[in-house]
Coordinates of C-alpha atoms in Angstrom, one line a residue:
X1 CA 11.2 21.3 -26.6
X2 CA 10.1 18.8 -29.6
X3 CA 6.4 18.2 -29.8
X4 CA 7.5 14.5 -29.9
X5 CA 8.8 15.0 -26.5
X6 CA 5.6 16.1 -25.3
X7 CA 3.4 14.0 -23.0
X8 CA -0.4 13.6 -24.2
X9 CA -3.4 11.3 -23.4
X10 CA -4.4 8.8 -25.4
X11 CA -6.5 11.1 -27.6
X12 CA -4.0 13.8 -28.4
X13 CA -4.6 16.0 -25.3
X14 CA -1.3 17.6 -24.0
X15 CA -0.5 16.8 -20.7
X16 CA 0.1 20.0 -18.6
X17 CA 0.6 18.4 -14.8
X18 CA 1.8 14.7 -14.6
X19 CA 1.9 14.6 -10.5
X20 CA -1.1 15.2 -9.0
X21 CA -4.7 14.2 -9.8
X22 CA -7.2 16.8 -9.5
X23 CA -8.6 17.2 -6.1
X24 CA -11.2 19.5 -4.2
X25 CA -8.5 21.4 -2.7
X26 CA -5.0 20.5 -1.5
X27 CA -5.7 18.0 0.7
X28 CA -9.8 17.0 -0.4
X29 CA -10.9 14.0 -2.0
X30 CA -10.2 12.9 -5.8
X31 CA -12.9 13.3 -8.5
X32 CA -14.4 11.3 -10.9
X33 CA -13.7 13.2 -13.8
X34 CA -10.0 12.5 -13.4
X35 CA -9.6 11.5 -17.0
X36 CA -6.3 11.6 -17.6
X37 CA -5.5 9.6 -14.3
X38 CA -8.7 7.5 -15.4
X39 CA -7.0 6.6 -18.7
X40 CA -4.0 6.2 -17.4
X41 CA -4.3 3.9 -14.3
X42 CA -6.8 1.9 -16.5
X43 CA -4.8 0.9 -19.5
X44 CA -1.7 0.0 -17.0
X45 CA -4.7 -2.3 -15.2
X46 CA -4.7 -4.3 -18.3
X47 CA -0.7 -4.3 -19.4
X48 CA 0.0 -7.6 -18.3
X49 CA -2.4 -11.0 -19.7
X50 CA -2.9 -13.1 -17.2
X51 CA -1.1 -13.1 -14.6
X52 CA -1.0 -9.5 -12.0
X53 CA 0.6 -6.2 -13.2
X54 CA 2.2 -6.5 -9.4
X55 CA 2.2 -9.0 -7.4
X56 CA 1.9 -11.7 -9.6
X57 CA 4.5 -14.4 -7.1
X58 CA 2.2 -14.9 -4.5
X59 CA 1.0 -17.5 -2.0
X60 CA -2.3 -18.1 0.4
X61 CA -3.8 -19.5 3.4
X62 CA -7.4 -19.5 4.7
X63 CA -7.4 -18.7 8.5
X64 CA -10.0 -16.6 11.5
X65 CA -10.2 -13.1 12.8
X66 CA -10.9 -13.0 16.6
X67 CA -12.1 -9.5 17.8
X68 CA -10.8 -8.1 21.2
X69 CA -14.2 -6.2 21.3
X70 CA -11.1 -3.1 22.7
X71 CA -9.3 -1.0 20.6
X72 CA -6.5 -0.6 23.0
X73 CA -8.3 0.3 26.6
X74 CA -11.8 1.5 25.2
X75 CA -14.7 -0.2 23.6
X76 CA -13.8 -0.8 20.0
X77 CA -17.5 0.8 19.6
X78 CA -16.3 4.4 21.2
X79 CA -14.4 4.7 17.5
X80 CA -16.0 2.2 14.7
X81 CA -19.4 0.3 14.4
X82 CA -18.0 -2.6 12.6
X83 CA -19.2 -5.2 14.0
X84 CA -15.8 -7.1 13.1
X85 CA -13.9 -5.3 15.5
X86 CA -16.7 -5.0 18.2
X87 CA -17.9 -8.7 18.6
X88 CA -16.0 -10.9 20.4
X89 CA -16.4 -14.9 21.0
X90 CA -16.7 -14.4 17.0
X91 CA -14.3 -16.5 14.2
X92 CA -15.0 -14.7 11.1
X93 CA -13.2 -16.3 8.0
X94 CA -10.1 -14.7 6.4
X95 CA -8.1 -15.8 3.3
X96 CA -4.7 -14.2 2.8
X97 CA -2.1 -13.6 0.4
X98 CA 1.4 -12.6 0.4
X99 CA 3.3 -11.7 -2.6
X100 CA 6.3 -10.4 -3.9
X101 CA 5.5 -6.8 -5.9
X102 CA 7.9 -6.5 -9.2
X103 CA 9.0 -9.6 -10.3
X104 CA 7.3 -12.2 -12.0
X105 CA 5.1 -15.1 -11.7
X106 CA 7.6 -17.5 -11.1
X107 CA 10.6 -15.1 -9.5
X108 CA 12.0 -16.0 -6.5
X109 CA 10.9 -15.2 -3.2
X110 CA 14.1 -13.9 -2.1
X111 CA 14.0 -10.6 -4.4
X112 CA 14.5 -7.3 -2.4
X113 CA 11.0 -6.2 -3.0
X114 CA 8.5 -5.3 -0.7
X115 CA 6.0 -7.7 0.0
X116 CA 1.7 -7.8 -0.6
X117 CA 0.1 -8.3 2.6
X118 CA -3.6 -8.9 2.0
X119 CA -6.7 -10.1 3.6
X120 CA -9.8 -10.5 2.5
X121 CA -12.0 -10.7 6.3
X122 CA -14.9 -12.6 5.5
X123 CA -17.9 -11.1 7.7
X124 CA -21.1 -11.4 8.7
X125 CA -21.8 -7.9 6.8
X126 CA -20.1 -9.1 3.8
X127 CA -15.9 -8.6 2.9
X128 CA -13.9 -6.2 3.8
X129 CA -10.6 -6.5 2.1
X130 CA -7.3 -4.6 3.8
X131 CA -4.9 -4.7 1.1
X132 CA -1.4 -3.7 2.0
X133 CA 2.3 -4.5 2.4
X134 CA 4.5 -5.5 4.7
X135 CA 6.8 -2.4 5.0
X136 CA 4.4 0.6 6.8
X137 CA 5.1 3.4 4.0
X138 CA 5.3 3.7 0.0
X139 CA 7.2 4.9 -2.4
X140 CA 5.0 8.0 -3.9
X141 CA 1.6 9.9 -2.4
X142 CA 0.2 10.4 -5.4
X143 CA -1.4 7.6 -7.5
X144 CA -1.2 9.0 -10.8
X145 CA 2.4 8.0 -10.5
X146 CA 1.7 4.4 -9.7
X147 CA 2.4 3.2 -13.6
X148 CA 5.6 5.9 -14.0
X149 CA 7.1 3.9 -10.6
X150 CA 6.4 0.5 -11.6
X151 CA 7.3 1.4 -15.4
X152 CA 10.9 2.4 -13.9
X153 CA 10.9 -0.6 -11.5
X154 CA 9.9 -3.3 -14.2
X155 CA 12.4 -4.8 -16.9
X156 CA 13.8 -2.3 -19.4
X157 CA 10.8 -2.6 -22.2
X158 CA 14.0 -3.0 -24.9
X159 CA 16.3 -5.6 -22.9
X160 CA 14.1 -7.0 -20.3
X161 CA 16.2 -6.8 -17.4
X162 CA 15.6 -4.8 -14.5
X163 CA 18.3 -2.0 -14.5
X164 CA 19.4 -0.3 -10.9
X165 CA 19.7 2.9 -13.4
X166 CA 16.0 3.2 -13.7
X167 CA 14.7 2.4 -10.4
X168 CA 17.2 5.6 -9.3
X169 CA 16.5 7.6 -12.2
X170 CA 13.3 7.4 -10.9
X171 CA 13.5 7.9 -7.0
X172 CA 16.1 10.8 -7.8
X173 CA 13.5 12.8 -9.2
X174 CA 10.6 11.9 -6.2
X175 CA 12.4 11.8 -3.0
X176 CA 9.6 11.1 -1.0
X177 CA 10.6 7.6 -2.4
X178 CA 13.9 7.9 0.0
X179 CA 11.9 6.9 3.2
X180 CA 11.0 3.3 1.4
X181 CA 14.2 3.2 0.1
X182 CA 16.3 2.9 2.9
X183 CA 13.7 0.4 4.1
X184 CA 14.0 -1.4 0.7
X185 CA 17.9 -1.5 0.5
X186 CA 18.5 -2.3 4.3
X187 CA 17.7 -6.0 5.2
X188 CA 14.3 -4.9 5.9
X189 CA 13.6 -5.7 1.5
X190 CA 13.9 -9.0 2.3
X191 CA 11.7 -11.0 4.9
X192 CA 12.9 -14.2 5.5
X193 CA 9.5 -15.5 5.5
X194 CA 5.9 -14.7 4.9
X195 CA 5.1 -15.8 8.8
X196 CA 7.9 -13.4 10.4
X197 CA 7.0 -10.2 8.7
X198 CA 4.5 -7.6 9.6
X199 CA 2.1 -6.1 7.6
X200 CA 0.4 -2.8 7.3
X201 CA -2.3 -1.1 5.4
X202 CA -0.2 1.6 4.7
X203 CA -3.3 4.2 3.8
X204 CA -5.0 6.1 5.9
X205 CA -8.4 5.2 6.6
X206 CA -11.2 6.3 9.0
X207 CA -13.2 4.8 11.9
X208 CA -16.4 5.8 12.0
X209 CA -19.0 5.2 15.3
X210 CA -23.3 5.0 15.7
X211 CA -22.7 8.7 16.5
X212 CA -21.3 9.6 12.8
X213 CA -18.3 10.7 14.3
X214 CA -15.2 9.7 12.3
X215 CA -11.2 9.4 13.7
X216 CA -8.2 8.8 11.0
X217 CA -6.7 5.3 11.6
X218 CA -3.8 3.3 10.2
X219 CA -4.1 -0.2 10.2
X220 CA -1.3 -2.9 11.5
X221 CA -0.6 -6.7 11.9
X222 CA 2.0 -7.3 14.0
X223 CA 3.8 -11.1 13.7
X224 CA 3.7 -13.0 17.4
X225 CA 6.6 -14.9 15.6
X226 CA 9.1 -12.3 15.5
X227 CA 10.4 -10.6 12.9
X228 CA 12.9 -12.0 10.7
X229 CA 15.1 -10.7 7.9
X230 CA 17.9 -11.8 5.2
X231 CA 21.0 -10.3 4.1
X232 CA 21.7 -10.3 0.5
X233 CA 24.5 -13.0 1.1
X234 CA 21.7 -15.0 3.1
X235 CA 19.5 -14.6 0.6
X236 CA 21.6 -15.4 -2.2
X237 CA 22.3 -18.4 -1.1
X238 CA 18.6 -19.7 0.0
X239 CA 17.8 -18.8 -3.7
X240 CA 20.4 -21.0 -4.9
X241 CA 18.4 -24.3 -3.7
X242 CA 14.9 -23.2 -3.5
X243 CA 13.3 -20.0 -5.4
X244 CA 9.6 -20.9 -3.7
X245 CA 11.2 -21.0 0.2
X246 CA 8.5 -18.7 1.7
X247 CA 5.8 -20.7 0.2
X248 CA 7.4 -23.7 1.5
X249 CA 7.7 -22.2 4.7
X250 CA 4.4 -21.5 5.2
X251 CA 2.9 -24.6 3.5
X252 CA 4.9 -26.9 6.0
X253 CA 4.3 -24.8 9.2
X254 CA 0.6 -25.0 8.5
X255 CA 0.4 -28.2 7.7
X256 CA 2.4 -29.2 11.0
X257 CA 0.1 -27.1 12.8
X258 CA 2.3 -24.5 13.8
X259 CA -0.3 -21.9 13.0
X260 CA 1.2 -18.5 12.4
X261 CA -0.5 -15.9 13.9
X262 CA -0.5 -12.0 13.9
X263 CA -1.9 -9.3 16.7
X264 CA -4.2 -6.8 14.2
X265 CA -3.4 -2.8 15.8
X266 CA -4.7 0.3 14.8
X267 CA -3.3 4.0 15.5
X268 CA -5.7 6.6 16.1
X269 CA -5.7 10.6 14.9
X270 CA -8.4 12.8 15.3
X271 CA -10.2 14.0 11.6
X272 CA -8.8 16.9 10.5
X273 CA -6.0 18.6 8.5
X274 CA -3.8 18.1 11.9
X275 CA -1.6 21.3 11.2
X276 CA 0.4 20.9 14.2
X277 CA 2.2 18.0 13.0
X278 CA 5.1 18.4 11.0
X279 CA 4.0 15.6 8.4
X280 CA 0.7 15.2 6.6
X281 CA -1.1 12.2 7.8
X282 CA -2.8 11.5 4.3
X283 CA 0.9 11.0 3.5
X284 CA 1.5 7.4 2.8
X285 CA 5.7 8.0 2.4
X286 CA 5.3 8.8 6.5
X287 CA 4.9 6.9 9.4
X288 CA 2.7 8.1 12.5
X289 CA 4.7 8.2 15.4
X290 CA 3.9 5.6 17.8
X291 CA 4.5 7.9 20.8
X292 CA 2.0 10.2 20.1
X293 CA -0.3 7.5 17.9
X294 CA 0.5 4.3 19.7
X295 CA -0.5 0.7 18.3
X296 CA -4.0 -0.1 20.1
X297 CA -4.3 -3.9 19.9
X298 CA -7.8 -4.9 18.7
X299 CA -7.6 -8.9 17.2
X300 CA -5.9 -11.5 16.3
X301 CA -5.7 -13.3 12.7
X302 CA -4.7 -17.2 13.0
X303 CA -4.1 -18.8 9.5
X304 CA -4.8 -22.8 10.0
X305 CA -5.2 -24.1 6.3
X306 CA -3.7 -24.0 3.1
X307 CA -5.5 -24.1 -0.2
X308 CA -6.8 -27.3 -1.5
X309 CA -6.2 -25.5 -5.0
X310 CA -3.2 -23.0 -6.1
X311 CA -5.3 -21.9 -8.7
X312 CA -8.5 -21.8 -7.6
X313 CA -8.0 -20.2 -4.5
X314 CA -4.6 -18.0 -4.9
X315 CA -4.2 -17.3 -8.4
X316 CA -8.5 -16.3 -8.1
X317 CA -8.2 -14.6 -5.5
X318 CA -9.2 -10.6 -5.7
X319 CA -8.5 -8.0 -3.5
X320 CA -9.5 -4.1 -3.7
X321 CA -8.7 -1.6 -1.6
X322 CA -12.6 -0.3 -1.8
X323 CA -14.0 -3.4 -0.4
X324 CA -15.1 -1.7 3.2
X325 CA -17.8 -2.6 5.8
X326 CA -19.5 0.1 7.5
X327 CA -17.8 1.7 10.0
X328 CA -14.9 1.9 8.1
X329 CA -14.1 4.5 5.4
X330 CA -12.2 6.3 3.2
X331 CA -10.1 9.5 4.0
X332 CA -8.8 12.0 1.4
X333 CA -5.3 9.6 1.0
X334 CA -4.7 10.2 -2.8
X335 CA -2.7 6.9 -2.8
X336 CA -5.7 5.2 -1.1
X337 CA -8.3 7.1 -3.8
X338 CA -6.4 5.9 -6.6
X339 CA -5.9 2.4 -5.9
X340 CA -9.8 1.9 -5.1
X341 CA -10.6 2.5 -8.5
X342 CA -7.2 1.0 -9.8
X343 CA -7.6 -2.5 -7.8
X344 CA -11.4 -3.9 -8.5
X345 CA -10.5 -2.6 -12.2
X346 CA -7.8 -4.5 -12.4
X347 CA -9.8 -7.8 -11.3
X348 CA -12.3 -7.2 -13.5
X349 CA -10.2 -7.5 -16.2
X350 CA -8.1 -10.0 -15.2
X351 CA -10.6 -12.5 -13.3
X352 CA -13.7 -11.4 -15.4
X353 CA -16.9 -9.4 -14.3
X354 CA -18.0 -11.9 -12.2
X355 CA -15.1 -12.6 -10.3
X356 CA -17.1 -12.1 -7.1
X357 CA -19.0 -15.0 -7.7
X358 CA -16.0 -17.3 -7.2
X359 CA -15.9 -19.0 -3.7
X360 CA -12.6 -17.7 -3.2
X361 CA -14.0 -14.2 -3.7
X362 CA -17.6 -14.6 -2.5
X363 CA -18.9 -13.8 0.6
X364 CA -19.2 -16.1 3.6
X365 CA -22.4 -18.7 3.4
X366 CA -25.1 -16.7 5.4
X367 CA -24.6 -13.8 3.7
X368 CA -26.6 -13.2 1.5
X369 CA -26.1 -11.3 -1.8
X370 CA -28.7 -9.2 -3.9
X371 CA -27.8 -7.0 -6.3
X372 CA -29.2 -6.3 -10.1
X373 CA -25.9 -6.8 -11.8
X374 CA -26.7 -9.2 -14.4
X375 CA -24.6 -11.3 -17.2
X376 CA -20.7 -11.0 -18.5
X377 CA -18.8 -13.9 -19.4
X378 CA -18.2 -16.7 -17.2
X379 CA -21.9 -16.0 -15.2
X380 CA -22.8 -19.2 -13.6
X381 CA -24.9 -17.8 -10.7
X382 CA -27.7 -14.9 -10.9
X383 CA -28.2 -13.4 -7.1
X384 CA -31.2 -13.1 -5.1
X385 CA -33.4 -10.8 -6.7
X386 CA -36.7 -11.0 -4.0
X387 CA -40.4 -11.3 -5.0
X388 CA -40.0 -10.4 -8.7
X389 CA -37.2 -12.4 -10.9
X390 CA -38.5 -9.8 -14.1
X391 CA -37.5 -6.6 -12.2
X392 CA -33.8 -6.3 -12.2
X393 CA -33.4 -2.3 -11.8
X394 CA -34.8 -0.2 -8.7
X395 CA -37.2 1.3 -7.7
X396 CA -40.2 -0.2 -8.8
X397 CA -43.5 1.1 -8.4
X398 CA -44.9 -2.5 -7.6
X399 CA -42.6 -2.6 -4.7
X400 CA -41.5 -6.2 -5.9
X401 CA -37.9 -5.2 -6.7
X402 CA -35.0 -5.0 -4.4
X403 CA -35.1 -2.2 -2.4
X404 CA -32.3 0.2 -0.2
X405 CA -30.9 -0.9 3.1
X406 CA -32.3 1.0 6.0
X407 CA -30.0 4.6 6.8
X408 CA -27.6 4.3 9.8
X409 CA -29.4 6.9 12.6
X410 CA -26.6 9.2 12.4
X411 CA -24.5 9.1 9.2
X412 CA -20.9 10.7 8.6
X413 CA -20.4 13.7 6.6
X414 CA -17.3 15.1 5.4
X415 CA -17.0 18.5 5.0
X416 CA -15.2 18.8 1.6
X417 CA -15.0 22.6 0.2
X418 CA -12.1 24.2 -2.1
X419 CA -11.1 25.0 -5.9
X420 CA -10.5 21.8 -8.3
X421 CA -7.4 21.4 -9.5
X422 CA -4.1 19.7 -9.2
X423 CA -2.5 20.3 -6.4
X424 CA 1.4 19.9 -4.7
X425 CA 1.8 19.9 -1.2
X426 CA 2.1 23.4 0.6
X427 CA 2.3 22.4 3.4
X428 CA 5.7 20.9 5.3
X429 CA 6.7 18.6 2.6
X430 CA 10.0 17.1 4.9
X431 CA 10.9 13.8 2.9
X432 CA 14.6 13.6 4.5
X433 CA 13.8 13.7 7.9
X434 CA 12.1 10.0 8.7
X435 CA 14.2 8.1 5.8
X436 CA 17.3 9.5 8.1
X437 CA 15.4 8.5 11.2
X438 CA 15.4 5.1 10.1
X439 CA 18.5 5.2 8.7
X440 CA 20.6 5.8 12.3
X441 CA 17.6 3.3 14.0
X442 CA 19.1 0.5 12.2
X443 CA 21.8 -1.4 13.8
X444 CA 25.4 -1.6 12.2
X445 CA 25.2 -4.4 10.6
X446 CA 21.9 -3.5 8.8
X447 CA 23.5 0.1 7.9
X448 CA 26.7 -1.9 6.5
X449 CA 24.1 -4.2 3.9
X450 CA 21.7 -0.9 3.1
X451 CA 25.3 0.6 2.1
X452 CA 26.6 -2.0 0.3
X453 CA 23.5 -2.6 -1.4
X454 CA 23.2 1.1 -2.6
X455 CA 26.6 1.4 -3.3
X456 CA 26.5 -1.3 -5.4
X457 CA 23.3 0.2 -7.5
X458 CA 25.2 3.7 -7.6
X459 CA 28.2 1.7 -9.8
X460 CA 25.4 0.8 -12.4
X461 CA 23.8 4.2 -12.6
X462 CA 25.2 7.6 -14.9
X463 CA 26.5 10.0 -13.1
X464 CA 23.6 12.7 -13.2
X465 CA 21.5 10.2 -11.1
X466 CA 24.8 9.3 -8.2
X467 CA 25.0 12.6 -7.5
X468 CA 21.4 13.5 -7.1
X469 CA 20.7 10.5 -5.1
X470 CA 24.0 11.3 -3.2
X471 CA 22.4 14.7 -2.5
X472 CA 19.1 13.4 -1.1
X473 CA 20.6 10.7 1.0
X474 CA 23.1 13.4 2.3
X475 CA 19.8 15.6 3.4
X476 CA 18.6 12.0 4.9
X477 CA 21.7 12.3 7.0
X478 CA 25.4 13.5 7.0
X479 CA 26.8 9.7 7.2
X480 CA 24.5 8.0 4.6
X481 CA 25.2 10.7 1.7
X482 CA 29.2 10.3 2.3
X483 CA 29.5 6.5 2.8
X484 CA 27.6 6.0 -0.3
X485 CA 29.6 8.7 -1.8
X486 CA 32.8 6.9 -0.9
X487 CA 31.7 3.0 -1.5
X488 CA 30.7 4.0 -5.3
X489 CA 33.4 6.4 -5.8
X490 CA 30.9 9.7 -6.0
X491 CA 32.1 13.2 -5.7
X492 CA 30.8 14.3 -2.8
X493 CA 31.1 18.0 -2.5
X494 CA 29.6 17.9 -6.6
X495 CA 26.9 16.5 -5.3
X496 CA 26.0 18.6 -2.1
X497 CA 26.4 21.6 -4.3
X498 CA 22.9 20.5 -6.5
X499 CA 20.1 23.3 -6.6
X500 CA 16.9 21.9 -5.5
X501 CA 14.9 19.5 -7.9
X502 CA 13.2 22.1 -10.3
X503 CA 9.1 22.8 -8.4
X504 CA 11.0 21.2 -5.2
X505 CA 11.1 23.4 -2.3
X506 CA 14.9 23.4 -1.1
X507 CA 15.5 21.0 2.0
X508 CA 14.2 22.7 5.3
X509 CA 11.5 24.7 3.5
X510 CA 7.4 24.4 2.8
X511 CA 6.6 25.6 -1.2
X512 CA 5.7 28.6 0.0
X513 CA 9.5 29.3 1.0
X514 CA 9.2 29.7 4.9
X515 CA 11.8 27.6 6.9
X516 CA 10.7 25.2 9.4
X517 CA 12.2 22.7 11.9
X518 CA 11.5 19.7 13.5
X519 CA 12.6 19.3 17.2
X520 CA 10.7 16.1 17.8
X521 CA 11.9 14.5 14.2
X522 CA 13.5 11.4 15.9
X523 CA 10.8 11.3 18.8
X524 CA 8.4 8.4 18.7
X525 CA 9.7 6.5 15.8
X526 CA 8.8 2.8 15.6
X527 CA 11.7 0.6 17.1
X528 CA 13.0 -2.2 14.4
X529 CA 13.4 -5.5 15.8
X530 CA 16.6 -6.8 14.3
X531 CA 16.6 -8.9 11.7
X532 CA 18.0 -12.1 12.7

């Protein structure tokens, strides 16, 4: 190969592994000396002046989070010490925005994209932001492919339009993308509204009790509206009056009083690698089964009032996936890793340094904030600093600085132990068998619109790309690979006689070549309420 076809840093350095960042271990936690996936994810932060890299079409409304005090039948406090989930009787302040990802400030809300779901929960132990979507999976588990994705998923950088040939180019080479995919292509792409769509954190995260004992949980808000979707012909024509309609919607509900209002679930693993389950649960592409990881109710989020400022309040507005209270944490989810340093990054450079001293962003009054960050532009406020306004640094030996919060009694350790490196899955890494769960879930007028919508994107791509997406969609399930085959006019045999992806394990095996099977595949999958 040419040398000026090889991929480097910024500083010269070849780059030798593209797809995975380095982790303790397969399946351990991301370190900070990722540089390449440091540079990377930190110069795409700053690609876009001013408006957001993704999900720059957005809207917001302030609203409350009421506690059930229960996660499910049990005492929220059996699984988590936040006292956001365990204290009830309390209204702690939320602001939330919902976006569209990929297009543009001023696109239209009826794009088939999938949609931001994210809440900043003002509490009494300062912000916890859940940042997530609307659809419960993602396109890739690794986030040092965030900027190749949205790259291919943005306009063309030579005729800015957005080309159907490199979104597929894309997905035909990762096909843990095909789970989203049928959810993005199916009606399911495009919500009819912000109020009658559900939302998900889509990472894995952990609970964590006073006894330091940690579950894995998935996090879920689940519309007592209904869910609602559009075709493309519905959408099509709601575009051709009004490109703001979900904005609209929302505004005008609100402001009528019909509060929307969501039930906030959670699903529950015990910690662990999980081996017995024939998906990785650090997997964001997967869903948990709900028969074996049911939705526990545990709140409700009411959204009463819309901003008195789109600006100041929307636009402002700063999210991160880091932001946690305690007794909540982080698991090993490299998407989850990635987009905690990628998110508050990314407001720093688009808000400023002190975007946390915005009202918008700020912690709710009573909570008070002391810290010995100083200056950066745009500083209008210096926080509590205790006894001693000279002694901004800690400790002090004249014990007039700020000092460290008191320990919890029993703290959480992970045990993290293996070689550092990058890493591909080993494990079972089935990325046909829930995308063709989904696909025979949906009812047949929702298979006819994912069809026609694919087929339609298959017309507009080369042929190397049909057939391999004809291929994958064919291991998704027998009926999906031909009727796209057919609608775009694909050779289907051609494609069904691909090898494997070069480094892909063939369909039905692990990468270390052992076969397995999955008798349970269809088991427990999440019903879809049809889209009306």
């Amino acid at each position: 190969m040419a040398d000026d076809r090889i991929l480097t840093t910024r500083q010269g350095h070849p780059v030798r592994d593209n797809q995975s960042m380095r982790t303790v271990g397969e399946r351990g936690p991301a370190t900070l000396e990722n540089y390449q996936f440091i540079e990377k994810i930190t110069h795409f932060d700053r690609e876009r002046i001013p408006e957001r890299v993704v999900h720059a079409r957005g809207a917001g409304a302030h609203g409350y989070f009421e506690a059930y005090g229960t996660i499910g039948d049990e005492p929220a406090s059996k699984y988590t010490r936040a006292r956001v989930l365990n204290e009830t009787g309390v209204k702690t302040p939320m602001f939330v925005r919902f976006s569209t990802v990929a297009g543009a400030k001023e696109s239209p809300e009826t794009e088939r994209d999938p949609r931001g779901f994210a809440v900043k929960f003002k509490t009494v132990d300062g912000n916890w932001d859940l940042v997530g979507n609307n659809l419960k999976v993602f396109f890739i588990r690794d986030a040092i492919k965030f900027p190749d994705m949205i790259h291919a998923f943005k306009p063309d950088p030579v005729t800015n339009r957005q080309e159907a040939w490199r979104f597929f180019d894309f997905i035909a080479s990762h096909p843990e993308s095909l789970h989203m995919v049928t959810h993005l292509k199916s009606p399911w792409g495009i919500p009819a509204n912000y109020r009658e769509m559900e939302g998900s954190g889509v990472n894995t995260y952990k609970l964590v009790n006073d006894q330091g004992e940690a579950v894995l949980c998935k996090f879920h808000w689940e519309p007592k509206q209904g869910v609602r979707n559009l075709t493309s012909a519905q959408a099509a024509e709601i575009q051709g009056r009004d490109v703001g309609h979900a904005t609209r919607d929302l505004y005008d509900n609100i402001s009528a009083g019909n509060f929307p209002e969501w039930e906030f679930c959670v699903q529950i693993m015990p910690d662990g690698p999980n081996e017995h389950l024939t998906f990785d649960p650090l997997d964001d592409t997967k869903l948990w089964p709900v028969d074996q990881f049911p939705l526990l109710p545990c709140g409700r989020m009411v959204l009463d009032r819309v901003p008195d400022n789109f600006f100041a309040e929307v636009e402002q507005s700063a999210f991160g996936t880091g932001v946690l209270v305690d007794g909540i944490d982080f698991s090993d989810d490299k998407m989850l890793q990635g987009r905690t340093l990628s998110y508050s990054d990314t407001q720093r450079y688009r808000v400023g340094a002190n975007y946390l001293q915005l009202p918008i962003n700020a912690p709710q009054p009573g909570v008070k904030v002391y810290s010995n960050q100083r200056d950066g532009q745009m500083t209008y406020a210096v926080d509590g600093t205790g006894a001693n306004k000279h002694i901004n640094y800690e400790p002090s030996t004249l014990n007039q600085g700020l000092l460290e919060a008191p320990k919890p009694a029993k703290e959480y350790h992970q045990l993290v132990e293996g070689h550092l490196g990058r890493y591909q899955p080993t494990r079972v890494q089935d990325d046909y068998t829930q995308a063709g769960v989904r696909y025979r879930s949906f009812q047949d007028w929702e298979r006819d619109d994912l069809i026609a919508n694919l087929v339609g994107d298959m017309k507009a791509c080369p042929e190397p790309i049909q057939l391999r997406m004809v291929y994958h969609f064919s291991h998704c399930d027998e009926d999906y690979g031909r009727r796209v085959a057919e609608g775009a006019g694909i050779d289907l045999a051609k494609a069904k006689a691909l090898p494997p992806l070069p480094g892909k394990p063939a369909p039905g095996q692990n990468r270390t070549g052992s076969t397995y099977t999955d008798g349970k595949a269809e088991e427990g999958m999440p019903q879809l309420q049809a889209a009306e």
